[in-house]
Amino acid sequence: TSGFSSELHASVERLVMAINDPISDMVTRLRNALANKAKHVDCVNSRVCRGIADVLKDEGYIDSYEVKTEVPGGTIRVKLKYGPRGETIIGRLHRESKPGRRVYKKVEELPRPLQGLGICVVSTSKGVLSDRKCRTQRVGGELLCIVE
């Protein structure tokens, strides 16, 4: 077989492996890519993962993201952002609500990471929002992850 098709098959296998919890998979991929100073990272495509990428883009933690459809189900390519001296913009990325222990918060109970300098990503009835948007829209939900 050609080298291209075997590379494509290997990338498909890597993306299909951790399908049980796509949110944790995305958070771990982002953390690993930031630790390796990668320019971009590919994540599994799902509505919630696109929502998380959208929140990170709106809040300025990543440059951009695009949905690739070459592989079945598609992938999300996230272009990472670094500071002027190459330092990471995201200091800590932590999954809060997990499949075995869901965490739901009312709007008044949403934490303020780093006294408001970080964000919480929340899945609400109005979509995936940052904690700031949750407070302006007065809506709570499932606390997916915390970015500091």
mmCIF file of N, CA and C in Angstrom:
data_model
loop_
_atom_site.group_PDB
_atom_site.id
_atom_site.type_symbol
_atom_site.label_atom_id
_atom_site.label_comp_id
_atom_site.label_asym_id
_atom_site.label_seq_id
_atom_site.Cartn_x
_atom_site.Cartn_y
_atom_site.Cartn_z
ATOM 1 N N THR A 1 0.835 -1.190 0.000
ATOM 2 C CA THR A 1 0.000 0.000 0.000
ATOM 3 C C THR A 1 0.875 1.246 0.000
ATOM 4 N N SER A 2 0.282 2.356 -0.379
ATOM 5 C CA SER A 2 1.048 3.598 -0.424
ATOM 6 C C SER A 2 1.213 4.161 0.986
ATOM 7 N N GLY A 3 2.195 5.016 1.139
ATOM 8 C CA GLY A 3 2.460 5.617 2.448
ATOM 9 C C GLY A 3 1.328 6.502 2.917
ATOM 10 N N PHE A 4 0.674 7.212 1.956
ATOM 11 C CA PHE A 4 -0.414 8.114 2.326
ATOM 12 C C PHE A 4 -1.592 7.366 2.930
ATOM 13 N N SER A 5 -1.999 6.248 2.308
ATOM 14 C CA SER A 5 -3.159 5.522 2.812
ATOM 15 C C SER A 5 -2.882 4.894 4.166
ATOM 16 N N SER A 6 -1.646 4.432 4.404
ATOM 17 C CA SER A 6 -1.336 3.864 5.720
ATOM 18 C C SER A 6 -1.300 4.953 6.780
ATOM 19 N N GLU A 7 -0.834 6.169 6.422
ATOM 20 C CA GLU A 7 -0.853 7.283 7.379
ATOM 21 C C GLU A 7 -2.282 7.674 7.711
ATOM 22 N N LEU A 8 -3.148 7.725 6.685
ATOM 23 C CA LEU A 8 -4.548 8.068 6.903
ATOM 24 C C LEU A 8 -5.220 7.019 7.786
ATOM 25 N N HIS A 9 -4.936 5.741 7.532
ATOM 26 C CA HIS A 9 -5.506 4.664 8.343
ATOM 27 C C HIS A 9 -5.030 4.783 9.795
ATOM 28 N N ALA A 10 -3.757 5.099 10.000
ATOM 29 C CA ALA A 10 -3.225 5.239 11.363
ATOM 30 C C ALA A 10 -3.878 6.414 12.078
ATOM 31 N N SER A 11 -4.108 7.539 11.368
ATOM 32 C CA SER A 11 -4.741 8.687 12.017
ATOM 33 C C SER A 11 -6.199 8.395 12.342
ATOM 34 N N VAL A 12 -6.882 7.626 11.497
ATOM 35 C CA VAL A 12 -8.266 7.247 11.773
ATOM 36 C C VAL A 12 -8.321 6.353 13.007
ATOM 37 N N GLU A 13 -7.398 5.397 13.104
ATOM 38 C CA GLU A 13 -7.364 4.518 14.278
ATOM 39 C C GLU A 13 -7.138 5.312 15.555
ATOM 40 N N ARG A 14 -6.221 6.291 15.515
ATOM 41 C CA ARG A 14 -5.934 7.090 16.704
ATOM 42 C C ARG A 14 -7.151 7.887 17.125
ATOM 43 N N LEU A 15 -7.915 8.417 16.184
ATOM 44 C CA LEU A 15 -9.074 9.228 16.519
ATOM 45 C C LEU A 15 -10.257 8.401 16.986
ATOM 46 N N VAL A 16 -10.384 7.159 16.544
ATOM 47 C CA VAL A 16 -11.529 6.333 16.889
ATOM 48 C C VAL A 16 -11.343 5.668 18.246
ATOM 49 N N MET A 17 -10.130 5.589 18.736
ATOM 50 C CA MET A 17 -9.833 4.832 19.931
ATOM 51 C C MET A 17 -10.613 5.280 21.171
ATOM 52 N N ALA A 18 -10.605 6.545 21.527
ATOM 53 C CA ALA A 18 -11.190 7.006 22.783
ATOM 54 C C ALA A 18 -12.543 7.648 22.545
ATOM 55 N N ILE A 19 -13.477 6.909 22.017
ATOM 56 C CA ILE A 19 -14.778 7.463 21.664
ATOM 57 C C ILE A 19 -15.756 7.472 22.847
ATOM 58 N N ASN A 20 -15.422 6.806 23.950
ATOM 59 C CA ASN A 20 -16.326 6.740 25.103
ATOM 60 C C ASN A 20 -16.627 8.114 25.682
ATOM 61 N N ASP A 21 -15.631 8.961 25.767
ATOM 62 C CA ASP A 21 -15.816 10.307 26.313
ATOM 63 C C ASP A 21 -15.083 11.305 25.425
ATOM 64 N N PRO A 22 -15.732 11.822 24.382
ATOM 65 C CA PRO A 22 -15.044 12.717 23.451
ATOM 66 C C PRO A 22 -14.572 14.020 24.089
ATOM 67 N N ILE A 23 -15.245 14.471 25.145
ATOM 68 C CA ILE A 23 -14.839 15.725 25.794
ATOM 69 C C ILE A 23 -13.503 15.538 26.515
ATOM 70 N N SER A 24 -13.382 14.457 27.288
ATOM 71 C CA SER A 24 -12.114 14.175 27.962
ATOM 72 C C SER A 24 -11.006 13.945 26.951
ATOM 73 N N ASP A 25 -11.337 13.289 25.858
ATOM 74 C CA ASP A 25 -10.368 13.041 24.801
ATOM 75 C C ASP A 25 -9.861 14.368 24.228
ATOM 76 N N MET A 26 -10.774 15.297 23.975
ATOM 77 C CA MET A 26 -10.388 16.601 23.433
ATOM 78 C C MET A 26 -9.526 17.382 24.418
ATOM 79 N N VAL A 27 -9.931 17.400 25.683
ATOM 80 C CA VAL A 27 -9.173 18.130 26.706
ATOM 81 C C VAL A 27 -7.761 17.553 26.834
ATOM 82 N N THR A 28 -7.642 16.224 26.830
ATOM 83 C CA THR A 28 -6.330 15.581 26.945
ATOM 84 C C THR A 28 -5.476 15.875 25.719
ATOM 85 N N ARG A 29 -6.062 15.820 24.535
ATOM 86 C CA ARG A 29 -5.317 16.134 23.311
ATOM 87 C C ARG A 29 -4.807 17.575 23.331
ATOM 88 N N LEU A 30 -5.653 18.508 23.782
ATOM 89 C CA LEU A 30 -5.227 19.904 23.871
ATOM 90 C C LEU A 30 -4.078 20.074 24.864
ATOM 91 N N ARG A 31 -4.209 19.438 26.030
ATOM 92 C CA ARG A 31 -3.140 19.520 27.041
ATOM 93 C C ARG A 31 -1.825 18.974 26.508
ATOM 94 N N ASN A 32 -1.870 17.799 25.861
ATOM 95 C CA ASN A 32 -0.658 17.176 25.319
ATOM 96 C C ASN A 32 -0.041 18.021 24.216
ATOM 97 N N ALA A 33 -0.878 18.573 23.332
ATOM 98 C CA ALA A 33 -0.361 19.405 22.243
ATOM 99 C C ALA A 33 0.284 20.677 22.782
ATOM 100 N N LEU A 34 -0.311 21.266 23.816
ATOM 101 C CA LEU A 34 0.282 22.470 24.421
ATOM 102 C C LEU A 34 1.617 22.146 25.084
ATOM 103 N N ALA A 35 1.703 20.984 25.721
ATOM 104 C CA ALA A 35 2.959 20.580 26.367
ATOM 105 C C ALA A 35 4.054 20.348 25.326
ATOM 106 N N ASN A 36 3.664 19.905 24.116
ATOM 107 C CA ASN A 36 4.629 19.651 23.039
ATOM 108 C C ASN A 36 4.852 20.859 22.150
ATOM 109 N N LYS A 37 4.198 21.987 22.449
ATOM 110 C CA LYS A 37 4.298 23.216 21.648
ATOM 111 C C LYS A 37 3.879 22.985 20.195
ATOM 112 N N ALA A 38 2.857 22.162 19.988
ATOM 113 C CA ALA A 38 2.365 21.870 18.644
ATOM 114 C C ALA A 38 1.616 23.080 18.086
ATOM 115 N N LYS A 39 1.597 23.191 16.753
ATOM 116 C CA LYS A 39 0.888 24.301 16.108
ATOM 117 C C LYS A 39 -0.609 24.039 16.048
ATOM 118 N N HIS A 40 -0.985 22.772 15.901
ATOM 119 C CA HIS A 40 -2.401 22.409 15.828
ATOM 120 C C HIS A 40 -2.581 21.001 16.358
ATOM 121 N N VAL A 41 -3.843 20.647 16.621
ATOM 122 C CA VAL A 41 -4.171 19.316 17.121
ATOM 123 C C VAL A 41 -5.509 18.895 16.516
ATOM 124 N N ASP A 42 -5.636 17.605 16.194
ATOM 125 C CA ASP A 42 -6.877 17.057 15.650
ATOM 126 C C ASP A 42 -7.656 16.373 16.769
ATOM 127 N N CYS A 43 -8.945 16.684 16.859
ATOM 128 C CA CYS A 43 -9.819 16.102 17.879
ATOM 129 C C CYS A 43 -11.012 15.451 17.198
ATOM 130 N N VAL A 44 -11.700 14.593 17.930
ATOM 131 C CA VAL A 44 -12.895 13.937 17.423
ATOM 132 C C VAL A 44 -13.999 14.978 17.247
ATOM 133 N N ASN A 45 -14.736 14.870 16.161
ATOM 134 C CA ASN A 45 -15.798 15.821 15.858
ATOM 135 C C ASN A 45 -17.094 15.411 16.555
ATOM 136 N N SER A 46 -17.621 16.292 17.374
ATOM 137 C CA SER A 46 -18.948 16.129 17.957
ATOM 138 C C SER A 46 -19.507 17.525 18.210
ATOM 139 N N ARG A 47 -20.779 17.624 18.426
ATOM 140 C CA ARG A 47 -21.406 18.932 18.635
ATOM 141 C C ARG A 47 -20.842 19.618 19.878
ATOM 142 N N VAL A 48 -20.649 18.865 20.945
ATOM 143 C CA VAL A 48 -20.125 19.447 22.188
ATOM 144 C C VAL A 48 -18.672 19.889 22.004
ATOM 145 N N CYS A 49 -17.867 19.081 21.310
ATOM 146 C CA CYS A 49 -16.463 19.447 21.079
ATOM 147 C C CYS A 49 -16.364 20.696 20.211
ATOM 148 N N ARG A 50 -17.248 20.827 19.211
ATOM 149 C CA ARG A 50 -17.275 22.052 18.415
ATOM 150 C C ARG A 50 -17.677 23.241 19.287
ATOM 151 N N GLY A 51 -18.594 23.022 20.215
ATOM 152 C CA GLY A 51 -18.996 24.087 21.138
ATOM 153 C C GLY A 51 -17.857 24.516 22.041
ATOM 154 N N ILE A 52 -17.086 23.545 22.544
ATOM 155 C CA ILE A 52 -15.926 23.861 23.391
ATOM 156 C C ILE A 52 -14.904 24.656 22.581
ATOM 157 N N ALA A 53 -14.636 24.213 21.354
ATOM 158 C CA ALA A 53 -13.679 24.928 20.499
ATOM 159 C C ALA A 53 -14.171 26.342 20.210
ATOM 160 N N ASP A 54 -15.466 26.498 20.022
ATOM 161 C CA ASP A 54 -16.039 27.815 19.772
ATOM 162 C C ASP A 54 -15.855 28.740 20.976
ATOM 163 N N VAL A 55 -16.096 28.216 22.182
ATOM 164 C CA VAL A 55 -15.914 29.010 23.398
ATOM 165 C C VAL A 55 -14.443 29.402 23.566
ATOM 166 N N LEU A 56 -13.527 28.448 23.351
ATOM 167 C CA LEU A 56 -12.095 28.741 23.480
ATOM 168 C C LEU A 56 -11.656 29.796 22.463
ATOM 169 N N LYS A 57 -12.221 29.759 21.265
ATOM 170 C CA LYS A 57 -11.896 30.751 20.235
ATOM 171 C C LYS A 57 -12.449 32.121 20.626
ATOM 172 N N ASP A 58 -13.713 32.170 21.069
ATOM 173 C CA ASP A 58 -14.337 33.441 21.453
ATOM 174 C C ASP A 58 -13.615 34.102 22.626
ATOM 175 N N GLU A 59 -13.097 33.281 23.546
ATOM 176 C CA GLU A 59 -12.417 33.820 24.733
ATOM 177 C C GLU A 59 -10.925 34.079 24.486
ATOM 178 N N GLY A 60 -10.424 33.738 23.292
ATOM 179 C CA GLY A 60 -9.043 34.053 22.938
ATOM 180 C C GLY A 60 -8.001 33.036 23.368
ATOM 181 N N TYR A 61 -8.412 31.817 23.697
ATOM 182 C CA TYR A 61 -7.455 30.789 24.126
ATOM 183 C C TYR A 61 -6.864 30.003 22.959
ATOM 184 N N ILE A 62 -7.562 29.974 21.811
ATOM 185 C CA ILE A 62 -7.027 29.327 20.612
ATOM 186 C C ILE A 62 -7.180 30.304 19.445
ATOM 187 N N ASP A 63 -6.389 30.093 18.376
ATOM 188 C CA ASP A 63 -6.481 30.960 17.196
ATOM 189 C C ASP A 63 -7.753 30.684 16.409
ATOM 190 N N SER A 64 -7.956 29.418 16.041
ATOM 191 C CA SER A 64 -9.113 29.068 15.226
ATOM 192 C C SER A 64 -9.313 27.559 15.263
ATOM 193 N N TYR A 65 -10.383 27.114 14.622
ATOM 194 C CA TYR A 65 -10.610 25.678 14.445
ATOM 195 C C TYR A 65 -11.379 25.480 13.155
ATOM 196 N N GLU A 66 -11.212 24.313 12.567
ATOM 197 C CA GLU A 66 -11.965 23.973 11.371
ATOM 198 C C GLU A 66 -12.354 22.508 11.420
ATOM 199 N N VAL A 67 -13.498 22.196 10.829
ATOM 200 C CA VAL A 67 -13.998 20.826 10.799
ATOM 201 C C VAL A 67 -13.521 20.183 9.506
ATOM 202 N N LYS A 68 -12.790 19.071 9.629
ATOM 203 C CA LYS A 68 -12.296 18.312 8.475
ATOM 204 C C LYS A 68 -13.230 17.121 8.270
ATOM 205 N N THR A 69 -13.547 16.819 7.017
ATOM 206 C CA THR A 69 -14.484 15.726 6.747
ATOM 207 C C THR A 69 -13.855 14.591 5.936
ATOM 208 N N GLU A 70 -12.510 14.519 5.880
ATOM 209 C CA GLU A 70 -11.855 13.445 5.120
ATOM 210 C C GLU A 70 -12.113 12.067 5.727
ATOM 211 N N VAL A 71 -12.161 12.002 7.046
ATOM 212 C CA VAL A 71 -12.353 10.733 7.747
ATOM 213 C C VAL A 71 -13.827 10.581 8.115
ATOM 214 N N PRO A 72 -14.334 9.362 8.221
ATOM 215 C CA PRO A 72 -15.732 9.174 8.618
ATOM 216 C C PRO A 72 -15.996 9.807 9.990
ATOM 217 N N GLY A 73 -17.053 10.582 10.099
ATOM 218 C CA GLY A 73 -17.363 11.279 11.339
ATOM 219 C C GLY A 73 -16.700 12.635 11.410
ATOM 220 N N GLY A 74 -15.566 12.789 10.747
ATOM 221 C CA GLY A 74 -14.870 14.068 10.706
ATOM 222 C C GLY A 74 -13.994 14.308 11.921
ATOM 223 N N THR A 75 -13.140 15.298 11.796
ATOM 224 C CA THR A 75 -12.275 15.718 12.899
ATOM 225 C C THR A 75 -12.331 17.231 13.009
ATOM 226 N N ILE A 76 -11.911 17.719 14.139
ATOM 227 C CA ILE A 76 -11.793 19.154 14.359
ATOM 228 C C ILE A 76 -10.303 19.459 14.461
ATOM 229 N N ARG A 77 -9.796 20.322 13.598
ATOM 230 C CA ARG A 77 -8.395 20.744 13.693
ATOM 231 C C ARG A 77 -8.362 22.069 14.428
ATOM 232 N N VAL A 78 -7.754 22.070 15.621
ATOM 233 C CA VAL A 78 -7.668 23.255 16.468
ATOM 234 C C VAL A 78 -6.282 23.864 16.302
ATOM 235 N N LYS A 79 -6.236 25.129 15.893
ATOM 236 C CA LYS A 79 -4.970 25.850 15.766
ATOM 237 C C LYS A 79 -4.688 26.522 17.110
ATOM 238 N N LEU A 80 -3.599 26.119 17.747
ATOM 239 C CA LEU A 80 -3.290 26.588 19.098
ATOM 240 C C LEU A 80 -2.654 27.977 19.082
ATOM 241 N N LYS A 81 -2.737 28.654 20.210
ATOM 242 C CA LYS A 81 -2.252 30.023 20.328
ATOM 243 C C LYS A 81 -1.187 30.083 21.427
ATOM 244 N N TYR A 82 -0.132 30.809 21.153
ATOM 245 C CA TYR A 82 0.950 30.985 22.121
ATOM 246 C C TYR A 82 1.243 32.466 22.282
ATOM 247 N N GLY A 83 1.889 32.815 23.391
ATOM 248 C CA GLY A 83 2.244 34.203 23.658
ATOM 249 C C GLY A 83 3.411 34.670 22.806
ATOM 250 N N PRO A 84 3.821 35.931 22.957
ATOM 251 C CA PRO A 84 4.890 36.481 22.123
ATOM 252 C C PRO A 84 6.248 35.790 22.319
ATOM 253 N N ARG A 85 6.488 35.232 23.484
ATOM 254 C CA ARG A 85 7.749 34.533 23.744
ATOM 255 C C ARG A 85 7.586 33.014 23.669
ATOM 256 N N GLY A 86 6.474 32.550 23.117
ATOM 257 C CA GLY A 86 6.252 31.123 22.960
ATOM 258 C C GLY A 86 5.600 30.454 24.154
ATOM 259 N N GLU A 87 5.186 31.224 25.162
ATOM 260 C CA GLU A 87 4.541 30.632 26.335
ATOM 261 C C GLU A 87 3.094 30.277 26.002
ATOM 262 N N THR A 88 2.585 29.261 26.679
ATOM 263 C CA THR A 88 1.216 28.810 26.413
ATOM 264 C C THR A 88 0.218 29.802 27.005
ATOM 265 N N ILE A 89 -0.875 30.007 26.286
ATOM 266 C CA ILE A 89 -1.949 30.886 26.761
ATOM 267 C C ILE A 89 -2.770 30.154 27.821
ATOM 268 N N ILE A 90 -2.963 28.842 27.609
ATOM 269 C CA ILE A 90 -3.723 28.029 28.559
ATOM 270 C C ILE A 90 -2.745 27.458 29.579
ATOM 271 N N GLY A 91 -2.878 27.876 30.831
ATOM 272 C CA GLY A 91 -1.997 27.369 31.878
ATOM 273 C C GLY A 91 -2.443 26.011 32.406
ATOM 274 N N ARG A 92 -3.750 25.867 32.585
ATOM 275 C CA ARG A 92 -4.312 24.622 33.124
ATOM 276 C C ARG A 92 -5.658 24.375 32.465
ATOM 277 N N LEU A 93 -5.867 23.155 32.018
ATOM 278 C CA LEU A 93 -7.120 22.752 31.388
ATOM 279 C C LEU A 93 -7.574 21.486 32.096
ATOM 280 N N HIS A 94 -8.708 21.574 32.796
ATOM 281 C CA HIS A 94 -9.129 20.488 33.681
ATOM 282 C C HIS A 94 -10.566 20.098 33.388
ATOM 283 N N ARG A 95 -10.810 18.796 33.205
ATOM 284 C CA ARG A 95 -12.167 18.270 32.993
ATOM 285 C C ARG A 95 -12.861 18.196 34.343
ATOM 286 N N GLU A 96 -14.047 18.747 34.435
ATOM 287 C CA GLU A 96 -14.754 18.785 35.716
ATOM 288 C C GLU A 96 -15.844 17.711 35.780
ATOM 289 N N SER A 97 -16.821 17.763 34.878
ATOM 290 C CA SER A 97 -17.899 16.787 34.856
ATOM 291 C C SER A 97 -17.461 15.591 34.018
ATOM 292 N N LYS A 98 -17.626 14.400 34.570
ATOM 293 C CA LYS A 98 -17.176 13.180 33.893
ATOM 294 C C LYS A 98 -18.363 12.229 33.749
ATOM 295 N N PRO A 99 -18.254 11.214 32.897
ATOM 296 C CA PRO A 99 -19.383 10.287 32.747
ATOM 297 C C PRO A 99 -19.788 9.601 34.051
ATOM 298 N N GLY A 100 -18.840 9.337 34.932
ATOM 299 C CA GLY A 100 -19.162 8.678 36.191
ATOM 300 C C GLY A 100 -19.612 9.619 37.288
ATOM 301 N N ARG A 101 -19.366 10.933 37.099
ATOM 302 C CA ARG A 101 -19.721 11.928 38.112
ATOM 303 C C ARG A 101 -20.033 13.241 37.413
ATOM 304 N N ARG A 102 -21.282 13.421 37.082
ATOM 305 C CA ARG A 102 -21.704 14.654 36.419
ATOM 306 C C ARG A 102 -21.756 15.790 37.424
ATOM 307 N N VAL A 103 -21.360 16.985 36.984
ATOM 308 C CA VAL A 103 -21.354 18.162 37.852
ATOM 309 C C VAL A 103 -22.239 19.223 37.219
ATOM 310 N N TYR A 104 -23.322 19.561 37.893
ATOM 311 C CA TYR A 104 -24.243 20.597 37.430
ATOM 312 C C TYR A 104 -24.189 21.766 38.396
ATOM 313 N N LYS A 105 -24.219 22.986 37.852
ATOM 314 C CA LYS A 105 -24.151 24.189 38.683
ATOM 315 C C LYS A 105 -25.223 25.176 38.262
ATOM 316 N N LYS A 106 -25.839 25.808 39.255
ATOM 317 C CA LYS A 106 -26.719 26.939 38.979
ATOM 318 C C LYS A 106 -25.832 28.125 38.615
ATOM 319 N N VAL A 107 -26.412 29.132 38.012
ATOM 320 C CA VAL A 107 -25.614 30.268 37.555
ATOM 321 C C VAL A 107 -24.905 30.960 38.730
ATOM 322 N N GLU A 108 -25.534 30.975 39.894
ATOM 323 C CA GLU A 108 -24.919 31.616 41.071
ATOM 324 C C GLU A 108 -23.759 30.782 41.620
ATOM 325 N N GLU A 109 -23.766 29.477 41.336
ATOM 326 C CA GLU A 109 -22.746 28.571 41.875
ATOM 327 C C GLU A 109 -21.557 28.371 40.939
ATOM 328 N N LEU A 110 -21.584 28.961 39.734
ATOM 329 C CA LEU A 110 -20.479 28.776 38.795
ATOM 330 C C LEU A 110 -19.190 29.362 39.366
ATOM 331 N N PRO A 111 -18.105 28.587 39.359
ATOM 332 C CA PRO A 111 -16.845 29.108 39.910
ATOM 333 C C PRO A 111 -16.247 30.197 39.024
ATOM 334 N N ARG A 112 -15.381 31.019 39.612
ATOM 335 C CA ARG A 112 -14.647 32.044 38.877
ATOM 336 C C ARG A 112 -13.170 31.683 38.926
ATOM 337 N N PRO A 113 -12.687 30.915 37.951
ATOM 338 C CA PRO A 113 -11.280 30.490 37.976
ATOM 339 C C PRO A 113 -10.341 31.693 37.905
ATOM 340 N N LEU A 114 -9.289 31.659 38.689
ATOM 341 C CA LEU A 114 -8.289 32.727 38.755
ATOM 342 C C LEU A 114 -8.929 34.097 38.989
ATOM 343 N N GLN A 115 -9.925 34.152 39.869
ATOM 344 C CA GLN A 115 -10.659 35.375 40.202
ATOM 345 C C GLN A 115 -11.180 36.093 38.958
ATOM 346 N N GLY A 116 -11.667 35.312 37.975
ATOM 347 C CA GLY A 116 -12.272 35.889 36.787
ATOM 348 C C GLY A 116 -11.359 35.943 35.572
ATOM 349 N N LEU A 117 -10.081 35.604 35.722
ATOM 350 C CA LEU A 117 -9.173 35.617 34.570
ATOM 351 C C LEU A 117 -9.287 34.345 33.742
ATOM 352 N N GLY A 118 -9.709 33.240 34.351
ATOM 353 C CA GLY A 118 -9.934 32.000 33.623
ATOM 354 C C GLY A 118 -11.403 31.875 33.272
ATOM 355 N N ILE A 119 -11.756 30.761 32.623
ATOM 356 C CA ILE A 119 -13.162 30.547 32.268
ATOM 357 C C ILE A 119 -13.593 29.127 32.613
ATOM 358 N N CYS A 120 -14.886 28.966 32.761
ATOM 359 C CA CYS A 120 -15.508 27.649 32.860
ATOM 360 C C CYS A 120 -16.291 27.435 31.574
ATOM 361 N N VAL A 121 -16.227 26.233 31.035
ATOM 362 C CA VAL A 121 -17.017 25.888 29.849
ATOM 363 C C VAL A 121 -18.214 25.094 30.350
ATOM 364 N N VAL A 122 -19.411 25.587 30.043
ATOM 365 C CA VAL A 122 -20.649 25.030 30.583
ATOM 366 C C VAL A 122 -21.573 24.623 29.436
ATOM 367 N N SER A 123 -22.130 23.408 29.529
ATOM 368 C CA SER A 123 -23.127 22.956 28.568
ATOM 369 C C SER A 123 -24.504 23.318 29.113
ATOM 370 N N THR A 124 -25.202 24.200 28.425
ATOM 371 C CA THR A 124 -26.484 24.698 28.899
ATOM 372 C C THR A 124 -27.585 24.330 27.904
ATOM 373 N N SER A 125 -28.809 24.701 28.232
ATOM 374 C CA SER A 125 -29.924 24.498 27.306
ATOM 375 C C SER A 125 -29.815 25.430 26.104
ATOM 376 N N LYS A 126 -28.960 26.456 26.195
ATOM 377 C CA LYS A 126 -28.751 27.396 25.093
ATOM 378 C C LYS A 126 -27.460 27.104 24.344
ATOM 379 N N GLY A 127 -26.884 25.920 24.559
ATOM 380 C CA GLY A 127 -25.645 25.538 23.895
ATOM 381 C C GLY A 127 -24.468 25.559 24.852
ATOM 382 N N VAL A 128 -23.266 25.356 24.327
ATOM 383 C CA VAL A 128 -22.048 25.387 25.139
ATOM 384 C C VAL A 128 -21.612 26.834 25.262
ATOM 385 N N LEU A 129 -21.513 27.313 26.516
ATOM 386 C CA LEU A 129 -21.197 28.717 26.784
ATOM 387 C C LEU A 129 -20.067 28.834 27.791
ATOM 388 N N SER A 130 -19.426 30.009 27.809
ATOM 389 C CA SER A 130 -18.459 30.312 28.864
ATOM 390 C C SER A 130 -19.230 30.761 30.101
ATOM 391 N N ASP A 131 -18.561 30.774 31.249
ATOM 392 C CA ASP A 131 -19.243 31.182 32.480
ATOM 393 C C ASP A 131 -19.687 32.641 32.414
ATOM 394 N N ARG A 132 -18.957 33.478 31.687
ATOM 395 C CA ARG A 132 -19.342 34.889 31.552
ATOM 396 C C ARG A 132 -20.676 35.016 30.813
ATOM 397 N N LYS A 133 -20.811 34.274 29.710
ATOM 398 C CA LYS A 133 -22.065 34.317 28.945
ATOM 399 C C LYS A 133 -23.211 33.698 29.744
ATOM 400 N N CYS A 134 -22.892 32.675 30.550
ATOM 401 C CA CYS A 134 -23.928 32.072 31.411
ATOM 402 C C CYS A 134 -24.462 33.101 32.394
ATOM 403 N N ARG A 135 -23.567 33.919 32.937
ATOM 404 C CA ARG A 135 -24.004 34.931 33.910
ATOM 405 C C ARG A 135 -24.845 36.012 33.239
ATOM 406 N N THR A 136 -24.475 36.420 32.024
ATOM 407 C CA THR A 136 -25.268 37.460 31.349
ATOM 408 C C THR A 136 -26.630 36.918 30.913
ATOM 409 N N GLN A 137 -26.687 35.630 30.523
ATOM 410 C CA GLN A 137 -27.954 35.031 30.101
ATOM 411 C C GLN A 137 -28.717 34.385 31.256
ATOM 412 N N ARG A 138 -28.118 34.417 32.451
ATOM 413 C CA ARG A 138 -28.738 33.860 33.661
ATOM 414 C C ARG A 138 -29.143 32.396 33.480
ATOM 415 N N VAL A 139 -28.182 31.552 33.037
ATOM 416 C CA VAL A 139 -28.473 30.138 32.812
ATOM 417 C C VAL A 139 -27.327 29.294 33.370
ATOM 418 N N GLY A 140 -27.655 28.189 34.021
ATOM 419 C CA GLY A 140 -26.663 27.250 34.535
ATOM 420 C C GLY A 140 -26.634 26.012 33.663
ATOM 421 N N GLY A 141 -25.880 24.998 34.103
ATOM 422 C CA GLY A 141 -25.812 23.771 33.323
ATOM 423 C C GLY A 141 -24.720 22.854 33.814
ATOM 424 N N GLU A 142 -24.278 21.960 32.921
ATOM 425 C CA GLU A 142 -23.232 20.996 33.261
ATOM 426 C C GLU A 142 -21.873 21.659 33.080
ATOM 427 N N LEU A 143 -21.065 21.638 34.133
ATOM 428 C CA LEU A 143 -19.733 22.244 34.130
ATOM 429 C C LEU A 143 -18.763 21.271 33.449
ATOM 430 N N LEU A 144 -18.447 21.517 32.174
ATOM 431 C CA LEU A 144 -17.634 20.588 31.398
ATOM 432 C C LEU A 144 -16.161 20.663 31.776
ATOM 433 N N CYS A 145 -15.563 21.846 31.688
ATOM 434 C CA CYS A 145 -14.141 21.962 32.007
ATOM 435 C C CYS A 145 -13.817 23.385 32.462
ATOM 436 N N ILE A 146 -12.638 23.511 33.076
ATOM 437 C CA ILE A 146 -12.151 24.795 33.574
ATOM 438 C C ILE A 146 -10.837 25.104 32.869
ATOM 439 N N VAL A 147 -10.720 26.332 32.358
ATOM 440 C CA VAL A 147 -9.518 26.792 31.669
ATOM 441 C C VAL A 147 -8.918 27.920 32.492
ATOM 442 N N GLU A 148 -7.637 27.756 32.857
ATOM 443 C CA GLU A 148 -6.949 28.790 33.643
ATOM 444 C C GLU A 148 -5.670 29.196 32.950
#
